[in-house]
PDB file of C-alpha atoms and ligand atoms in Angstrom:
ATOM      1  CA  UNK A   1     -54.050   0.903   5.011  1.00  0.00           C
ATOM      2  CA  UNK A   2     -53.832   3.713   7.614  1.00  0.00           C
ATOM      3  CA  UNK A   3     -50.635   3.262   8.214  1.00  0.00           C
ATOM      4  CA  UNK A   4     -49.811   3.431   4.057  1.00  0.00           C
ATOM      5  CA  UNK A   5     -51.485   6.811   4.118  1.00  0.00           C
ATOM      6  CA  UNK A   6     -49.824   7.954   7.626  1.00  0.00           C
ATOM      7  CA  UNK A   7     -46.172   7.348   5.838  1.00  0.00           C
ATOM      8  CA  UNK A   8     -46.669   8.851   2.692  1.00  0.00           C
ATOM      9  CA  UNK A   9     -45.840  12.087   3.499  1.00  0.00           C
ATOM     10  CA  UNK A  10     -44.713  14.713   0.834  1.00  0.00           C
ATOM     11  CA  UNK A  11     -44.341  18.534   2.552  1.00  0.00           C
ATOM     12  CA  UNK A  12     -44.125  20.501  -1.425  1.00  0.00           C
ATOM     13  CA  UNK A  13     -43.486  24.340  -0.491  1.00  0.00           C
ATOM     14  CA  UNK A  14     -44.293  25.297  -3.727  1.00  0.00           C
ATOM     15  CA  UNK A  15     -42.325  28.316  -4.762  1.00  0.00           C
ATOM     16  CA  UNK A  16     -44.908  31.405  -5.640  1.00  0.00           C
ATOM     17  CA  UNK A  17     -43.399  31.941  -9.133  1.00  0.00           C
ATOM     18  CA  UNK A  18     -42.474  28.189  -9.886  1.00  0.00           C
ATOM     19  CA  UNK A  19     -40.685  27.814 -13.222  1.00  0.00           C
ATOM     20  CA  UNK A  20     -43.036  25.869 -15.204  1.00  0.00           C
ATOM     21  CA  UNK A  21     -40.471  23.986 -17.236  1.00  0.00           C
ATOM     22  CA  UNK A  22     -39.304  21.838 -13.881  1.00  0.00           C
ATOM     23  CA  UNK A  23     -41.304  18.729 -13.681  1.00  0.00           C
ATOM     24  CA  UNK A  24     -43.907  17.793 -10.838  1.00  0.00           C
ATOM     25  CA  UNK A  25     -42.182  16.726  -7.674  1.00  0.00           C
ATOM     26  CA  UNK A  26     -42.550  13.259  -7.190  1.00  0.00           C
ATOM     27  CA  UNK A  27     -43.971  11.362  -3.868  1.00  0.00           C
ATOM     28  CA  UNK A  28     -41.135   9.905  -1.937  1.00  0.00           C
ATOM     29  CA  UNK A  29     -42.865   7.006   0.262  1.00  0.00           C
ATOM     30  CA  UNK A  30     -41.883   7.182   4.077  1.00  0.00           C
ATOM     31  CA  UNK A  31     -39.971  10.306   3.185  1.00  0.00           C
ATOM     32  CA  UNK A  32     -40.151  13.997   2.592  1.00  0.00           C
ATOM     33  CA  UNK A  33     -39.563  16.075   0.089  1.00  0.00           C
ATOM     34  CA  UNK A  34     -38.472  19.627   0.949  1.00  0.00           C
ATOM     35  CA  UNK A  35     -38.694  22.118  -2.107  1.00  0.00           C
ATOM     36  CA  UNK A  36     -36.755  25.432  -1.972  1.00  0.00           C
ATOM     37  CA  UNK A  37     -35.815  28.422  -5.005  1.00  0.00           C
ATOM     38  CA  UNK A  38     -32.106  29.109  -4.634  1.00  0.00           C
ATOM     39  CA  UNK A  39     -30.286  31.461  -7.012  1.00  0.00           C
ATOM     40  CA  UNK A  40     -32.774  30.693  -9.811  1.00  0.00           C
ATOM     41  CA  UNK A  41     -33.008  27.196  -9.374  1.00  0.00           C
ATOM     42  CA  UNK A  42     -34.648  24.476  -7.451  1.00  0.00           C
ATOM     43  CA  UNK A  43     -33.515  22.388  -5.195  1.00  0.00           C
ATOM     44  CA  UNK A  44     -34.955  19.109  -3.571  1.00  0.00           C
ATOM     45  CA  UNK A  45     -34.161  17.750  -0.448  1.00  0.00           C
ATOM     46  CA  UNK A  46     -35.181  14.332   0.803  1.00  0.00           C
ATOM     47  CA  UNK A  47     -35.449  13.191   4.464  1.00  0.00           C
ATOM     48  CA  UNK A  48     -36.501   9.764   5.526  1.00  0.00           C
ATOM     49  CA  UNK A  49     -38.783   9.482   8.398  1.00  0.00           C
ATOM     50  CA  UNK A  50     -38.010   7.833  11.414  1.00  0.00           C
ATOM     51  CA  UNK A  51     -37.422   4.505  10.927  1.00  0.00           C
ATOM     52  CA  UNK A  52     -36.783   4.479   7.573  1.00  0.00           C
ATOM     53  CA  UNK A  53     -33.084   5.847   5.876  1.00  0.00           C
ATOM     54  CA  UNK A  54     -32.135   7.562   2.415  1.00  0.00           C
ATOM     55  CA  UNK A  55     -30.838   5.708  -0.387  1.00  0.00           C
ATOM     56  CA  UNK A  56     -29.767   7.586  -3.441  1.00  0.00           C
ATOM     57  CA  UNK A  57     -28.799  11.002  -3.561  1.00  0.00           C
ATOM     58  CA  UNK A  58     -30.261  13.682  -0.271  1.00  0.00           C
ATOM     59  CA  UNK A  59     -30.741  16.614  -2.612  1.00  0.00           C
ATOM     60  CA  UNK A  60     -31.677  17.183  -6.505  1.00  0.00           C
ATOM     61  CA  UNK A  61     -32.213  20.690  -8.907  1.00  0.00           C
ATOM     62  CA  UNK A  62     -34.101  21.382 -11.717  1.00  0.00           C
ATOM     63  CA  UNK A  63     -32.883  24.602 -12.976  1.00  0.00           C
ATOM     64  CA  UNK A  64     -33.862  25.931 -16.620  1.00  0.00           C
ATOM     65  CA  UNK A  65     -33.779  22.359 -18.069  1.00  0.00           C
ATOM     66  CA  UNK A  66     -36.916  20.312 -18.207  1.00  0.00           C
ATOM     67  CA  UNK A  67     -35.569  17.706 -15.665  1.00  0.00           C
ATOM     68  CA  UNK A  68     -34.240  16.582 -12.021  1.00  0.00           C
ATOM     69  CA  UNK A  69     -31.000  16.430 -12.564  1.00  0.00           C
ATOM     70  CA  UNK A  70     -30.325  12.836 -10.348  1.00  0.00           C
ATOM     71  CA  UNK A  71     -33.264  10.374  -9.631  1.00  0.00           C
ATOM     72  CA  UNK A  72     -35.348  11.183  -7.072  1.00  0.00           C
ATOM     73  CA  UNK A  73     -34.068   9.160  -4.044  1.00  0.00           C
ATOM     74  CA  UNK A  74     -36.198   6.658  -2.020  1.00  0.00           C
ATOM     75  CA  UNK A  75     -36.489   5.514   1.833  1.00  0.00           C
ATOM     76  CA  UNK A  76     -35.860   2.137   3.208  1.00  0.00           C
ATOM     77  CA  UNK A  77     -36.830   0.283   6.172  1.00  0.00           C
ATOM     78  CA  UNK A  78     -34.260   0.302   8.719  1.00  0.00           C
ATOM     79  CA  UNK A  79     -33.476   3.989  10.330  1.00  0.00           C
ATOM     80  CA  UNK A  80     -29.644   3.808   9.352  1.00  0.00           C
ATOM     81  CA  UNK A  81     -28.241   1.761   6.272  1.00  0.00           C
ATOM     82  CA  UNK A  82     -28.111  -1.616   6.381  1.00  0.00           C
ATOM     83  CA  UNK A  83     -24.760  -2.745   8.051  1.00  0.00           C
ATOM     84  CA  UNK A  84     -23.266  -4.311   5.369  1.00  0.00           C
ATOM     85  CA  UNK A  85     -20.071  -6.041   6.644  1.00  0.00           C
ATOM     86  CA  UNK A  86     -18.161  -7.611   3.255  1.00  0.00           C
ATOM     87  CA  UNK A  87     -16.708 -11.396   4.819  1.00  0.00           C
ATOM     88  CA  UNK A  88     -18.008 -10.812   7.979  1.00  0.00           C
ATOM     89  CA  UNK A  89     -21.436 -10.785  10.096  1.00  0.00           C
ATOM     90  CA  UNK A  90     -22.968  -8.046  11.999  1.00  0.00           C
ATOM     91  CA  UNK A  91     -24.979  -9.419  14.895  1.00  0.00           C
ATOM     92  CA  UNK A  92     -28.286  -8.892  13.554  1.00  0.00           C
ATOM     93  CA  UNK A  93     -29.400  -7.985  10.072  1.00  0.00           C
ATOM     94  CA  UNK A  94     -33.081  -6.614  11.031  1.00  0.00           C
ATOM     95  CA  UNK A  95     -33.967  -3.644   9.976  1.00  0.00           C
ATOM     96  CA  UNK A  96     -32.769  -1.011  13.083  1.00  0.00           C
ATOM     97  CA  UNK A  97     -34.297   1.647  14.891  1.00  0.00           C
ATOM     98  CA  UNK A  98     -32.505   4.571  16.745  1.00  0.00           C
ATOM     99  CA  UNK A  99     -30.037   3.836  19.087  1.00  0.00           C
ATOM    100  CA  UNK A 100     -29.828   0.506  18.402  1.00  0.00           C
ATOM    101  CA  UNK A 101     -26.357  -1.494  18.814  1.00  0.00           C
ATOM    102  CA  UNK A 102     -24.932  -3.843  16.920  1.00  0.00           C
ATOM    103  CA  UNK A 103     -21.793  -5.852  16.956  1.00  0.00           C
ATOM    104  CA  UNK A 104     -19.705  -7.347  14.143  1.00  0.00           C
ATOM    105  CA  UNK A 105     -17.606 -10.354  13.777  1.00  0.00           C
ATOM    106  CA  UNK A 106     -15.151 -11.148  10.957  1.00  0.00           C
ATOM    107  CA  UNK A 107     -15.126 -14.610   8.687  1.00  0.00           C
ATOM    108  CA  UNK A 108     -12.448 -17.253   9.346  1.00  0.00           C
ATOM    109  CA  UNK A 109      -9.220 -15.441   7.575  1.00  0.00           C
ATOM    110  CA  UNK A 110      -9.714 -12.445   8.033  1.00  0.00           C
ATOM    111  CA  UNK A 111      -9.258  -9.378  10.656  1.00  0.00           C
ATOM    112  CA  UNK A 112     -11.493  -6.813  11.831  1.00  0.00           C
ATOM    113  CA  UNK A 113     -10.085  -2.960  11.160  1.00  0.00           C
ATOM    114  CA  UNK A 114     -12.280  -0.663  12.997  1.00  0.00           C
ATOM    115  CA  UNK A 115     -14.834  -0.677  16.075  1.00  0.00           C
ATOM    116  CA  UNK A 116     -16.348  -4.083  16.680  1.00  0.00           C
ATOM    117  CA  UNK A 117     -19.688  -2.276  17.953  1.00  0.00           C
ATOM    118  CA  UNK A 118     -21.910   0.128  15.758  1.00  0.00           C
ATOM    119  CA  UNK A 119     -24.872   2.595  17.113  1.00  0.00           C
ATOM    120  CA  UNK A 120     -27.615   4.061  14.674  1.00  0.00           C
ATOM    121  CA  UNK A 121     -28.244   7.713  15.497  1.00  0.00           C
ATOM    122  CA  UNK A 122     -31.223   9.945  15.208  1.00  0.00           C
ATOM    123  CA  UNK A 123     -29.700  11.860  11.907  1.00  0.00           C
ATOM    124  CA  UNK A 124     -29.201   8.072  10.337  1.00  0.00           C
ATOM    125  CA  UNK A 125     -25.383   7.274  10.313  1.00  0.00           C
ATOM    126  CA  UNK A 126     -23.449   4.990  12.729  1.00  0.00           C
ATOM    127  CA  UNK A 127     -21.513   5.760  15.095  1.00  0.00           C
ATOM    128  CA  UNK A 128     -18.228   4.633  15.371  1.00  0.00           C
ATOM    129  CA  UNK A 129     -18.463   4.089  11.835  1.00  0.00           C
ATOM    130  CA  UNK A 130     -18.884   0.548  10.481  1.00  0.00           C
ATOM    131  CA  UNK A 131     -15.284  -1.898  10.623  1.00  0.00           C
ATOM    132  CA  UNK A 132     -14.148  -3.578   7.955  1.00  0.00           C
ATOM    133  CA  UNK A 133     -12.979  -7.448   7.539  1.00  0.00           C
ATOM    134  CA  UNK A 134      -9.465  -7.322   6.064  1.00  0.00           C
ATOM    135  CA  UNK A 135      -7.703 -10.715   4.908  1.00  0.00           C
ATOM    136  CA  UNK A 136      -4.622 -11.840   6.531  1.00  0.00           C
ATOM    137  CA  UNK A 137      -3.104 -12.999   3.872  1.00  0.00           C
ATOM    138  CA  UNK A 138      -0.933 -10.360   2.257  1.00  0.00           C
ATOM    139  CA  UNK A 139      -1.003  -9.373  -1.128  1.00  0.00           C
ATOM    140  CA  UNK A 140       2.545  -9.447  -2.982  1.00  0.00           C
ATOM    141  CA  UNK A 141       5.337  -6.992  -1.787  1.00  0.00           C
ATOM    142  CA  UNK A 142       6.389  -4.516  -4.331  1.00  0.00           C
ATOM    143  CA  UNK A 143      10.234  -4.424  -5.283  1.00  0.00           C
ATOM    144  CA  UNK A 144      12.617  -1.447  -4.459  1.00  0.00           C
ATOM    145  CA  UNK A 145      14.115   0.240  -6.988  1.00  0.00           C
ATOM    146  CA  UNK A 146      17.376  -1.993  -8.182  1.00  0.00           C
ATOM    147  CA  UNK A 147      16.269  -4.621  -5.717  1.00  0.00           C
ATOM    148  CA  UNK A 148      13.900  -7.728  -5.898  1.00  0.00           C
ATOM    149  CA  UNK A 149      12.402 -10.390  -3.031  1.00  0.00           C
ATOM    150  CA  UNK A 150      12.584 -14.277  -2.324  1.00  0.00           C
ATOM    151  CA  UNK A 151       9.829 -15.827  -1.392  1.00  0.00           C
ATOM    152  CA  UNK A 152       6.283 -17.397  -3.398  1.00  0.00           C
ATOM    153  CA  UNK A 153       4.401 -17.171  -0.449  1.00  0.00           C
ATOM    154  CA  UNK A 154       1.970 -14.247   0.990  1.00  0.00           C
ATOM    155  CA  UNK A 155      -0.100 -15.856   3.206  1.00  0.00           C
ATOM    156  CA  UNK A 156      -0.284 -14.974   7.215  1.00  0.00           C
ATOM    157  CA  UNK A 157       2.548 -15.593   8.829  1.00  0.00           C
ATOM    158  CA  UNK A 158       5.364 -16.483   5.568  1.00  0.00           C
ATOM    159  CA  UNK A 159       8.246 -14.653   5.562  1.00  0.00           C
ATOM    160  CA  UNK A 160      10.282 -12.715   2.232  1.00  0.00           C
ATOM    161  CA  UNK A 161      13.933 -11.444   1.520  1.00  0.00           C
ATOM    162  CA  UNK A 162      15.064  -8.658  -0.073  1.00  0.00           C
ATOM    163  CA  UNK A 163      18.164  -8.478  -2.022  1.00  0.00           C
ATOM    164  CA  UNK A 164      19.663  -5.988  -4.180  1.00  0.00           C
ATOM    165  CA  UNK A 165      21.300  -5.865  -7.852  1.00  0.00           C
ATOM    166  CA  UNK A 166      24.970  -6.302  -7.668  1.00  0.00           C
ATOM    167  CA  UNK A 167      27.030  -2.684  -6.856  1.00  0.00           C
ATOM    168  CA  UNK A 168      23.698  -1.879  -4.412  1.00  0.00           C
ATOM    169  CA  UNK A 169      23.301  -2.632  -0.973  1.00  0.00           C
ATOM    170  CA  UNK A 170      20.131  -2.780   1.191  1.00  0.00           C
ATOM    171  CA  UNK A 171      19.062  -0.492   3.811  1.00  0.00           C
ATOM    172  CA  UNK A 172      16.160  -1.006   6.098  1.00  0.00           C
ATOM    173  CA  UNK A 173      14.737  -4.395   6.427  1.00  0.00           C
ATOM    174  CA  UNK A 174      16.145  -7.734   4.646  1.00  0.00           C
ATOM    175  CA  UNK A 175      13.723 -10.287   6.149  1.00  0.00           C
ATOM    176  CA  UNK A 176       9.857  -9.579   6.509  1.00  0.00           C
ATOM    177  CA  UNK A 177       6.545 -11.365   7.815  1.00  0.00           C
ATOM    178  CA  UNK A 178       3.299 -11.158   6.475  1.00  0.00           C
ATOM    179  CA  UNK A 179       1.349 -10.491   9.795  1.00  0.00           C
ATOM    180  CA  UNK A 180      -2.162 -10.155  10.003  1.00  0.00           C
ATOM    181  CA  UNK A 181      -2.430  -8.963   6.085  1.00  0.00           C
ATOM    182  CA  UNK A 182       0.164  -6.405   6.392  1.00  0.00           C
ATOM    183  CA  UNK A 183       4.167  -6.606   5.788  1.00  0.00           C
ATOM    184  CA  UNK A 184       6.204  -6.194   8.995  1.00  0.00           C
ATOM    185  CA  UNK A 185       8.288  -3.384   7.677  1.00  0.00           C
ATOM    186  CA  UNK A 186       8.395  -0.604   5.246  1.00  0.00           C
ATOM    187  CA  UNK A 187      10.081  -1.402   1.588  1.00  0.00           C
ATOM    188  CA  UNK A 188      13.607  -1.169   2.177  1.00  0.00           C
ATOM    189  CA  UNK A 189      15.765   0.720  -0.543  1.00  0.00           C
ATOM    190  CA  UNK A 190      18.697  -0.228  -2.381  1.00  0.00           C
ATOM    191  CA  UNK A 191      21.509   2.628  -2.316  1.00  0.00           C
ATOM    192  CA  UNK A 192      24.293   2.431  -5.175  1.00  0.00           C
ATOM    193  CA  UNK A 193      27.565   1.762  -3.562  1.00  0.00           C
ATOM    194  CA  UNK A 194      30.525   4.786  -3.707  1.00  0.00           C
ATOM    195  CA  UNK A 195      33.267   3.738  -5.415  1.00  0.00           C
ATOM    196  CA  UNK A 196      36.407   4.950  -4.420  1.00  0.00           C
ATOM    197  CA  UNK A 197      37.613   7.006  -7.512  1.00  0.00           C
ATOM    198  CA  UNK A 198      40.744   5.097  -9.533  1.00  0.00           C
ATOM    199  CA  UNK A 199      43.969   7.004  -9.526  1.00  0.00           C
ATOM    200  CA  UNK A 200      45.026   8.237 -12.635  1.00  0.00           C
ATOM    201  CA  UNK A 201      48.334   6.851 -13.182  1.00  0.00           C
ATOM    202  CA  UNK A 202      51.176   9.598 -12.979  1.00  0.00           C
ATOM    203  CA  UNK A 203      54.690   8.569 -13.751  1.00  0.00           C
ATOM    204  CA  UNK A 204      55.896   5.608 -15.888  1.00  0.00           C
ATOM    205  CA  UNK A 205      56.075   3.439 -12.464  1.00  0.00           C
ATOM    206  CA  UNK A 206      53.245   4.660 -11.274  1.00  0.00           C
ATOM    207  CA  UNK A 207      51.666   3.325 -14.638  1.00  0.00           C
ATOM    208  CA  UNK A 208      53.468   0.131 -14.390  1.00  0.00           C
ATOM    209  CA  UNK A 209      51.978  -0.435 -11.072  1.00  0.00           C
ATOM    210  CA  UNK A 210      48.068   0.413 -12.238  1.00  0.00           C
ATOM    211  CA  UNK A 211      48.719  -1.841 -14.725  1.00  0.00           C
ATOM    212  CA  UNK A 212      49.988  -4.457 -12.605  1.00  0.00           C
ATOM    213  CA  UNK A 213      47.184  -4.235 -10.154  1.00  0.00           C
ATOM    214  CA  UNK A 214      44.619  -3.861 -13.350  1.00  0.00           C
ATOM    215  CA  UNK A 215      45.602  -7.249 -14.727  1.00  0.00           C
ATOM    216  CA  UNK A 216      43.231 -10.009 -13.025  1.00  0.00           C
ATOM    217  CA  UNK A 217      45.090 -12.639 -14.752  1.00  0.00           C
ATOM    218  CA  UNK A 218      48.648 -11.969 -13.339  1.00  0.00           C
ATOM    219  CA  UNK A 219      47.201 -11.320 -10.005  1.00  0.00           C
ATOM    220  CA  UNK A 220      45.497 -14.948 -10.367  1.00  0.00           C
ATOM    221  CA  UNK A 221      48.637 -16.449 -11.150  1.00  0.00           C
ATOM    222  CA  UNK A 222      50.533 -14.859  -7.924  1.00  0.00           C
ATOM    223  CA  UNK A 223      47.866 -16.057  -6.205  1.00  0.00           C
ATOM    224  CA  UNK A 224      47.856 -19.399  -7.585  1.00  0.00           C
ATOM    225  CA  UNK A 225      51.319 -19.584  -7.225  1.00  0.00           C
ATOM    226  CA  UNK A 226      51.232 -18.181  -3.150  1.00  0.00           C
ATOM    227  CA  UNK A 227      48.370 -20.941  -2.590  1.00  0.00           C
ATOM    228  CA  UNK A 228      50.685 -23.618  -4.200  1.00  0.00           C
ATOM    229  CA  UNK A 229      53.773 -22.685  -1.843  1.00  0.00           C
ATOM    230  CA  UNK A 230      51.615 -22.419   0.685  1.00  0.00           C
ATOM    231  CA  UNK A 231      50.148 -26.744  -0.122  1.00  0.00           C
ATOM    232  CA  UNK A 232      53.897 -27.260  -0.433  1.00  0.00           C
ATOM    233  CA  UNK A 233      54.314 -26.386   3.417  1.00  0.00           C
ATOM    234  CA  UNK A 234      56.404 -23.104   2.358  1.00  0.00           C
ATOM    235  CA  UNK A 235      56.017 -19.919   4.890  1.00  0.00           C
ATOM    236  CA  UNK A 236      55.858 -16.703   3.967  1.00  0.00           C
ATOM    237  CA  UNK A 237      59.470 -16.415   6.026  1.00  0.00           C
ATOM    238  CA  UNK A 238      61.081 -19.141   3.581  1.00  0.00           C
ATOM    239  CA  UNK A 239      59.440 -17.505   0.914  1.00  0.00           C
ATOM    240  CA  UNK A 240      60.731 -14.850   1.392  1.00  0.00           C
ATOM    241  CA  UNK A 241      64.406 -15.691   1.720  1.00  0.00           C
ATOM    242  CA  UNK A 242      64.059 -17.751  -1.556  1.00  0.00           C
ATOM    243  CA  UNK A 243      62.773 -14.337  -3.281  1.00  0.00           C
ATOM    244  CA  UNK A 244      66.040 -12.205  -2.067  1.00  0.00           C
ATOM    245  CA  UNK A 245      68.045 -14.979  -3.356  1.00  0.00           C
ATOM    246  CA  UNK A 246      66.737 -15.110  -6.565  1.00  0.00           C
ATOM    247  CA  UNK A 247      66.881 -11.330  -6.486  1.00  0.00           C
ATOM    248  CA  UNK A 248      70.539 -11.568  -5.652  1.00  0.00           C
ATOM    249  CA  UNK A 249      71.510 -14.093  -8.107  1.00  0.00           C
ATOM    250  CA  UNK A 250      69.680 -11.440 -10.778  1.00  0.00           C
ATOM    251  CA  UNK A 251      71.645  -8.229  -9.781  1.00  0.00           C
ATOM    252  CA  UNK A 252      74.674 -10.322 -10.048  1.00  0.00           C
ATOM    253  CA  UNK A 253      73.665 -11.718 -13.584  1.00  0.00           C
ATOM    254  CA  UNK A 254      73.153  -8.224 -14.840  1.00  0.00           C
ATOM    255  CA  UNK A 255      76.640  -7.004 -13.384  1.00  0.00           C
ATOM    256  CA  UNK A 256      78.582  -9.127 -14.984  1.00  0.00           C
TER     257      UNK A 256
HETATM  258  C1  LIG F   1     -28.209  23.675 -13.701  1.00  0.00           C
HETATM  259  O1  LIG F   1     -27.835  23.205 -12.293  1.00  0.00           O
HETATM  260  C2  LIG F   1     -26.794  22.120 -12.863  1.00  0.00           C
HETATM  261  C3  LIG F   1     -26.265  21.404 -10.774  1.00  0.00           C
HETATM  262  O2  LIG F   1     -25.853  22.628 -10.411  1.00  0.00           O
HETATM  263  C4  LIG F   1     -25.642  23.158 -13.238  1.00  0.00           C
HETATM  264  O3  LIG F   1     -24.351  22.210 -13.558  1.00  0.00           O
HETATM  265  C5  LIG F   1     -26.075  23.466 -14.501  1.00  0.00           C
HETATM  266  O4  LIG F   1     -25.393  24.044 -15.332  1.00  0.00           O
HETATM  267  C6  LIG F   1     -27.243  24.374 -14.634  1.00  0.00           C
HETATM  268  N1  LIG F   1     -27.564  24.395 -15.610  1.00  0.00           N
HETATM  269  C7  LIG F   1     -28.112  25.540 -16.179  1.00  0.00           C
HETATM  270  C8  LIG F   1     -29.139  25.991 -17.705  1.00  0.00           C
HETATM  271  O5  LIG F   1     -28.515  26.472 -15.181  1.00  0.00           O
HETATM  272  C1  LIG F   2     -24.643  12.370  13.296  1.00  0.00           C
HETATM  273  O1  LIG F   2     -24.782  13.147  14.747  1.00  0.00           O
HETATM  274  C2  LIG F   2     -23.337  12.865  15.605  1.00  0.00           C
HETATM  275  C3  LIG F   2     -23.626  12.789  17.055  1.00  0.00           C
HETATM  276  O2  LIG F   2     -24.765  13.507  17.051  1.00  0.00           O
HETATM  277  C4  LIG F   2     -22.344  13.658  14.932  1.00  0.00           C
HETATM  278  O3  LIG F   2     -21.071  13.438  15.401  1.00  0.00           O
HETATM  279  C5  LIG F   2     -22.273  13.352  13.230  1.00  0.00           C
HETATM  280  O4  LIG F   2     -21.372  14.300  12.781  1.00  0.00           O
HETATM  281  C6  LIG F   2     -23.577  13.422  12.374  1.00  0.00           C
HETATM  282  N1  LIG F   2     -23.373  12.957  11.167  1.00  0.00           N
HETATM  283  C7  LIG F   2     -23.638  13.567  10.189  1.00  0.00           C
HETATM  284  C8  LIG F   2     -23.749  13.326   8.968  1.00  0.00           C
HETATM  285  O5  LIG F   2     -24.514  14.739  10.044  1.00  0.00           O
END
């Protein structure tokens, strides 16, 4: 009973010309509410006593309206906020006192990011800040513009390979591995391959040559022809020789 009485502290510095429209300041168990008048509005600030921490908004105001702009906060046991560690465990879940130190451990398959310990300070904060537990698996990676990746497994240790669309070449790291929740390298880039501009045909001869170069079927035919010669054991020298003979024959025919 005595304990409750002592802890039930409400200090209100009532403003002399109190604005009647503001509702009465509520009591906060284990906390102190300080009321000030600033720039025509009434400002309430809640401070928790030693061994308790604040949950909710620290300050709230009442100006011309008849309500406080935020719900009145509460003071809960524990000098610092509960050390919540999703996918992990703090060394203690008991309410903490000033200068208590706790350590953190993540569940299997999670990696700790931040400090593995923290201390509760007089100003109700944890220092260093509370860490987080991050999954060791990676999320699906992004795709570069004009590119895509190959691989279905994004778990820790798995690899993926990047490819670019036709006419694009890859700049960056092609193979990437998921290491403790992060891909080993930055996303590669697919760059357009700069093609040399095609020459514009000039003379009739160049036009013919150009047409010849453009003619894929003819090229294919010549390729096949050369291939067949090779298969028959003819050397380039022999081929050249037989073509020379063909040429002479043709010239003789034209002259006659
Ligand atoms: C009351 O205070 C709030 C918060 O500062 C402000 O957004 C609002 O405009 C004020 N209302 C009036 C009537 O002054
Ligand atoms: C609390 O105190 C520590 C050390 O005195 C300081 O570094 C930190 O900024 C303070 N935090 C807040 C919210 O005032």
